[in-house]
Coordinates of C-alpha atoms and ligand atoms in Angstrom, one line a residue:
X1 CA 110.9 -38.1 -30.3
X2 CA 109.5 -35.2 -32.2
X3 CA 106.2 -36.8 -32.6
X4 CA 106.0 -37.7 -28.8
X5 CA 106.7 -34.1 -27.9
X6 CA 103.8 -32.7 -29.8
X7 CA 101.3 -35.5 -29.3
X8 CA 98.7 -33.5 -27.3
X9 CA 99.5 -29.9 -27.8
X10 CA 97.8 -26.7 -28.9
X11 CA 95.7 -27.1 -32.1
X12 CA 98.0 -24.4 -33.8
X13 CA 101.0 -26.4 -33.2
X14 CA 99.3 -29.5 -34.7
X15 CA 98.4 -27.5 -37.7
X16 CA 101.9 -26.4 -38.0
X17 CA 103.1 -29.9 -37.8
X18 CA 100.7 -30.7 -40.7
X19 CA 102.1 -28.0 -42.6
X20 CA 105.6 -29.2 -41.9
X21 CA 104.6 -32.8 -42.9
X22 CA 103.1 -31.6 -46.2
X23 CA 106.0 -29.4 -47.0
X24 CA 108.3 -32.3 -46.4
X25 CA 106.1 -34.6 -48.6
X26 CA 106.3 -32.0 -51.5
X27 CA 110.1 -31.6 -50.9
X28 CA 110.4 -35.3 -51.2
X29 CA 108.2 -35.3 -54.4
X30 CA 110.3 -32.5 -55.9
X31 CA 113.5 -34.6 -55.1
X32 CA 112.0 -37.5 -56.9
X33 CA 111.1 -35.7 -59.9
X34 CA 114.5 -34.1 -59.9
X35 CA 116.4 -37.3 -59.8
X36 CA 114.3 -38.6 -62.7
X37 CA 116.5 -36.3 -64.7
X38 CA 114.5 -35.9 -67.8
X39 CA 111.4 -33.9 -68.5
X40 CA 109.2 -33.2 -71.6
X41 CA 107.4 -30.0 -72.2
X42 CA 104.7 -29.9 -74.8
X43 CA 102.4 -27.5 -76.7
X44 CA 99.5 -28.5 -76.3
X45 CA 100.3 -29.2 -72.6
X46 CA 100.9 -32.7 -71.2
X47 CA 98.2 -33.7 -68.7
X48 CA 98.8 -35.5 -65.3
X49 CA 98.6 -38.8 -67.1
X50 CA 101.3 -38.0 -69.5
X51 CA 98.8 -37.5 -72.4
X52 CA 98.8 -34.7 -75.0
X53 CA 95.4 -34.1 -76.5
X54 CA 95.5 -32.6 -80.0
X55 CA 93.1 -32.2 -82.9
X56 CA 93.6 -34.0 -86.2
X57 CA 95.7 -31.9 -88.6
X58 CA 97.0 -29.6 -85.9
X59 CA 100.5 -29.5 -84.6
X60 CA 102.3 -30.8 -81.4
X61 CA 105.7 -29.6 -80.4
X62 CA 107.6 -31.1 -77.7
X63 CA 110.9 -30.2 -75.9
X64 CA 113.0 -32.6 -73.9
X65 CA 115.5 -31.4 -71.4
X66 CA 117.6 -32.8 -68.6
X67 CA 116.3 -31.6 -65.3
X68 CA 118.4 -29.1 -63.4
X69 CA 120.2 -27.5 -66.3
X70 CA 123.7 -27.5 -64.7
X71 CA 126.7 -27.1 -66.9
X72 CA 127.4 -30.8 -67.4
X73 CA 123.8 -31.5 -68.2
X74 CA 123.7 -28.8 -70.9
X75 CA 126.1 -30.9 -72.7
X76 CA 124.2 -34.1 -72.6
X77 CA 123.1 -35.7 -75.9
X78 CA 119.4 -36.7 -76.0
X79 CA 117.6 -39.5 -77.8
X80 CA 113.9 -39.5 -79.0
X81 CA 111.9 -42.6 -79.7
X82 CA 108.5 -42.8 -81.5
X83 CA 106.7 -46.1 -80.4
X84 CA 110.2 -47.5 -79.7
X85 CA 111.7 -46.4 -82.9
X86 CA 114.6 -44.0 -83.1
X87 CA 113.5 -40.4 -84.3
X88 CA 116.1 -38.9 -86.6
X89 CA 117.4 -35.7 -85.1
X90 CA 119.4 -33.0 -86.8
X91 CA 122.8 -32.1 -85.4
X92 CA 122.5 -29.1 -83.0
X93 CA 119.0 -30.5 -81.9
X94 CA 120.5 -33.2 -79.6
X95 CA 122.5 -31.4 -76.8
X96 CA 121.1 -29.7 -73.8
X97 CA 117.5 -29.7 -75.2
X98 CA 115.9 -31.5 -78.0
X99 CA 112.6 -30.7 -79.7
X100 CA 110.3 -32.7 -81.9
X101 CA 107.4 -31.5 -83.9
X102 CA 104.6 -33.6 -85.3
X103 CA 102.8 -31.6 -88.0
X104 CA 100.2 -32.2 -89.2
X105 CA 98.9 -34.7 -86.7
X106 CA 97.4 -37.7 -88.5
X107 CA 95.2 -40.7 -87.6
X108 CA 98.3 -43.0 -87.1
X109 CA 99.6 -40.6 -84.4
X110 CA 96.7 -41.5 -82.1
X111 CA 98.2 -43.3 -79.1
X112 CA 101.7 -42.9 -80.5
X113 CA 104.2 -42.7 -77.5
X114 CA 107.1 -40.4 -77.5
X115 CA 110.0 -41.2 -75.2
X116 CA 113.1 -39.1 -74.5
X117 CA 116.4 -40.1 -72.6
X118 CA 120.1 -39.3 -72.3
X119 CA 122.1 -41.2 -75.0
X120 CA 124.7 -42.2 -72.4
X121 CA 122.3 -43.6 -69.9
X122 CA 118.7 -44.6 -70.8
X123 CA 117.7 -45.2 -67.0
X124 CA 116.0 -42.0 -66.7
X125 CA 113.3 -41.4 -69.5
X126 CA 110.2 -39.3 -69.9
X127 CA 107.3 -40.2 -72.2
X128 CA 104.1 -38.6 -73.5
X129 CA 101.3 -40.2 -75.4
X130 CA 99.3 -38.4 -78.0
X131 CA 95.4 -38.6 -78.0
X132 CA 94.4 -37.4 -81.3
X133 CA 90.7 -36.1 -81.4
X134 CA 88.6 -36.1 -84.7
X135 CA 85.0 -35.9 -85.7
X136 CA 83.3 -38.2 -88.1
X137 CA 82.6 -37.9 -91.8
X138 CA 78.9 -38.0 -91.5
X139 CA 76.7 -35.7 -93.4
X140 CA 74.8 -35.1 -96.7
X141 CA 72.3 -37.2 -98.4
X142 CA 72.4 -40.1 -100.9
X143 CA 69.9 -41.5 -103.5
X144 CA 69.6 -45.3 -103.3
X145 CA 67.7 -47.5 -105.7
X146 CA 67.2 -51.0 -105.0
X147 CA 65.4 -53.9 -106.8
X148 CA 62.4 -55.5 -105.2
X149 CA 63.4 -58.6 -103.2
X150 CA 67.1 -57.6 -103.2
X151 CA 69.1 -56.8 -100.2
X152 CA 69.2 -53.3 -98.9
X153 CA 72.3 -52.1 -97.0
X154 CA 72.6 -48.6 -95.7
X155 CA 75.9 -47.5 -94.0
X156 CA 77.1 -44.5 -91.9
X157 CA 80.5 -43.5 -91.0
X158 CA 80.8 -43.0 -87.2
X159 CA 84.5 -43.3 -86.7
X160 CA 85.6 -40.5 -84.3
X161 CA 87.7 -40.0 -81.2
X162 CA 86.3 -39.7 -78.6
X163 CA 84.0 -42.5 -80.0
X164 CA 80.3 -42.2 -80.7
X165 CA 77.9 -42.5 -77.8
X166 CA 74.7 -43.4 -79.5
X167 CA 73.5 -44.1 -83.1
X168 CA 69.8 -44.0 -84.1
X169 CA 68.0 -44.8 -87.4
X170 CA 64.6 -43.2 -88.5
X171 CA 62.5 -44.1 -91.7
X172 CA 60.1 -41.2 -92.8
X173 CA 60.8 -39.5 -89.5
X174 CA 60.0 -42.2 -87.1
X175 CA 62.2 -44.8 -85.4
X176 CA 62.9 -47.8 -87.8
X177 CA 60.7 -50.8 -86.8
X178 CA 63.3 -53.5 -86.9
X179 CA 60.8 -56.3 -86.4
X180 CA 58.2 -55.1 -89.0
X181 CA 60.8 -54.3 -91.7
X182 CA 63.1 -57.3 -91.0
X183 CA 65.8 -55.0 -90.3
X184 CA 69.0 -55.6 -88.4
X185 CA 71.5 -52.9 -87.2
X186 CA 75.2 -53.6 -86.6
X187 CA 77.7 -51.0 -85.1
X188 CA 81.3 -51.2 -84.8
X189 CA 84.0 -48.4 -84.3
X190 CA 83.7 -47.4 -87.9
X191 CA 80.3 -47.9 -89.2
X192 CA 76.6 -48.2 -88.3
X193 CA 74.8 -50.5 -90.8
X194 CA 71.1 -51.0 -91.4
X195 CA 70.2 -54.1 -93.3
X196 CA 67.2 -56.0 -94.6
X197 CA 67.5 -59.1 -96.8
X198 CA 64.4 -58.7 -99.0
X199 CA 63.0 -55.4 -100.1
X200 CA 59.3 -54.7 -100.4
X201 CA 58.4 -51.3 -101.7
X202 CA 55.6 -50.8 -99.3
X203 CA 57.8 -51.5 -96.3
X204 CA 61.1 -50.2 -97.2
X205 CA 60.8 -47.2 -99.6
X206 CA 61.2 -43.9 -98.1
X207 CA 63.7 -41.5 -96.5
X208 CA 66.0 -42.9 -93.9
X209 CA 68.3 -41.0 -91.5
X210 CA 71.1 -42.2 -89.3
X211 CA 71.9 -39.8 -86.4
X212 CA 74.9 -40.2 -84.3
X213 CA 75.9 -38.3 -81.0
X214 CA 79.6 -37.7 -80.1
X215 CA 80.9 -36.6 -76.8
X216 CA 83.1 -33.9 -78.3
X217 CA 81.8 -33.3 -81.8
X218 CA 78.0 -33.2 -81.3
X219 CA 75.3 -34.5 -83.4
X220 CA 75.8 -35.7 -86.9
X221 CA 73.4 -37.2 -89.4
X222 CA 73.0 -38.4 -93.0
X223 CA 69.9 -39.1 -95.2
X224 CA 69.2 -41.9 -97.7
X225 CA 66.3 -41.6 -100.2
X226 CA 65.4 -45.2 -101.0
X227 CA 63.3 -46.2 -104.0
X228 CA 62.5 -49.7 -105.1
X229 CA 62.6 -50.7 -108.7
X230 CA 60.9 -53.7 -110.5
X231 CA 62.9 -56.9 -110.4
X232 CA 64.7 -57.5 -113.6
X233 CA 65.1 -61.1 -114.9
X234 CA 68.6 -62.3 -114.4
X235 CA 69.8 -63.7 -117.6
X236 CA 70.9 -67.3 -117.1
X237 CA 74.3 -66.7 -118.7
X238 CA 76.1 -70.1 -118.1
X239 CA 73.4 -72.4 -119.4
X240 CA 73.1 -70.2 -122.5
X241 CA 76.8 -70.4 -123.3
X242 CA 76.5 -74.3 -122.9
X243 CA 73.5 -74.3 -125.3
X244 CA 75.3 -72.2 -127.9
X245 CA 78.4 -74.3 -127.7
X246 CA 76.4 -77.5 -128.3
X247 CA 74.4 -76.1 -131.1
X248 CA 77.7 -74.9 -133.0
X249 CA 79.1 -78.3 -132.4
X250 CA 76.1 -80.1 -133.9
X251 CA 76.1 -77.8 -136.7
X252 CA 79.8 -78.4 -137.5
X253 CA 79.3 -82.2 -137.3
X254 CA 76.3 -81.9 -139.9
X255 CA 78.5 -79.8 -142.1
X256 CA 81.3 -82.2 -142.0
X257 CA 79.2 -85.2 -142.6
X258 CA 77.7 -83.4 -145.6
X259 CA 81.0 -82.0 -146.9
X260 CA 80.9 -84.3 -149.9
X261 CA 77.5 -83.2 -151.0
X262 CA 78.4 -79.5 -150.3
X263 CA 81.7 -79.6 -152.3
X264 CA 79.7 -81.4 -155.1
X265 CA 77.2 -78.8 -155.1
X266 CA 79.8 -76.1 -155.3
X267 CA 81.5 -77.7 -158.3
Ligands
NAG1 C1 122.7 -44.8 -65.3 O1 122.5 -44.1 -64.2 C2 122.0 -44.8 -63.1 C3 121.8 -43.9 -61.9 O2 122.7 -42.9 -61.8 C4 123.2 -45.8 -62.6 O3 122.8 -46.6 -61.6 C5 123.4 -46.7 -63.9 O4 124.5 -47.4 -63.6 C6 123.8 -45.9 -65.0 N1 124.0 -46.7 -66.2 C7 125.0 -46.6 -67.1 C8 124.9 -47.5 -68.2 O5 125.9 -45.7 -67.0
NAG2 C1 91.2 -38.7 -75.5 O1 90.6 -37.3 -75.3 C2 89.2 -37.4 -75.2 C3 88.7 -36.1 -75.0 O2 89.1 -35.5 -73.8 C4 88.8 -38.3 -74.0 O3 87.4 -38.4 -74.0 C5 89.4 -39.8 -74.3 O4 89.1 -40.6 -73.2 C6 91.0 -39.7 -74.5 N1 91.4 -40.9 -74.8 C7 92.6 -41.5 -74.2 C8 92.9 -42.7 -74.7 O5 93.1 -40.8 -73.3
NAG3 C1 57.7 -43.1 -96.6 O1 57.2 -41.8 -97.3 C2 57.1 -42.0 -98.8 C3 56.9 -40.6 -99.3 O2 55.8 -39.9 -98.7 C4 56.0 -42.9 -99.0 O3 56.1 -43.2 -100.6 C5 56.6 -44.3 -98.4 O4 55.6 -45.4 -98.6 C6 56.8 -44.2 -96.9 N1 57.3 -45.3 -96.4 C7 56.9 -46.0 -95.4 C8 57.5 -47.3 -95.0 O5 55.8 -45.7 -94.8

């Protein structure tokens, strides 16, 4: 009936109708969040996706409260879970409002979910998930010596959150020629690895650099000064031991067989 009446009316009235509609919508939304009954406030703040973004080694503090804050709700006992496991709370930190503090934030807290609900009824719960941001351990320089014809492996730590967006390798300042040097590059979430199976001094000696770009932590790089040394002859240990054993055994046999003579000699 209401809609019918205003179907083709003054634009102002239509506008008012729109305002009325949106107000009603927000009123509805308000009621919904109200009836959810529980809310978590956090420093740093929870975003619209229920995620708290925090830097490694910093602190997150969260407070859980029943919505409304009426007399009965102030007496309600609250429960906290971290990834589904009960968080031990001190007496006096359970009723009306309950706070949990994570300090310092560690790597393992990344993607940890904290949930809070009323201990008498877990139907209404509130949750937040931590997003722990951290930069890579990528800097400095390293002296690397490698024998000719041996394998050369260089590794750079690129583990970070948000993750690396690109990695590049240079040799003496220009992009590593993978084909010419017989190189392969493999990257995972933790490391970027440059590898070649047989070192030749003319091809592989020099200064290498890995450079990585991170969305939040900028550019980081590390140097490697690689020198090739002459091949050392690997001592064939096992055959040598076998030879020594055989030699001793023969000598022993010889001594035993000549024992008579030897003892005579000694007399
Ligand atoms: C929890 O509250 C909801 C909504 O008020 C209700 O439907 C449900 O029966 C309650 N559960 C318990 C175990 O009291
Ligand atoms: C964590 O925060 C960073 C920085 O804002 C963002 O790029 C990344 O997508 C977030 N990760 C998750 C799982 O929300
Ligand atoms: C890189 O530079 C060093 C020092 O100038 C040089 O000895 C080496 O041969 C160079 N490496 C390559 C692959 O050109």
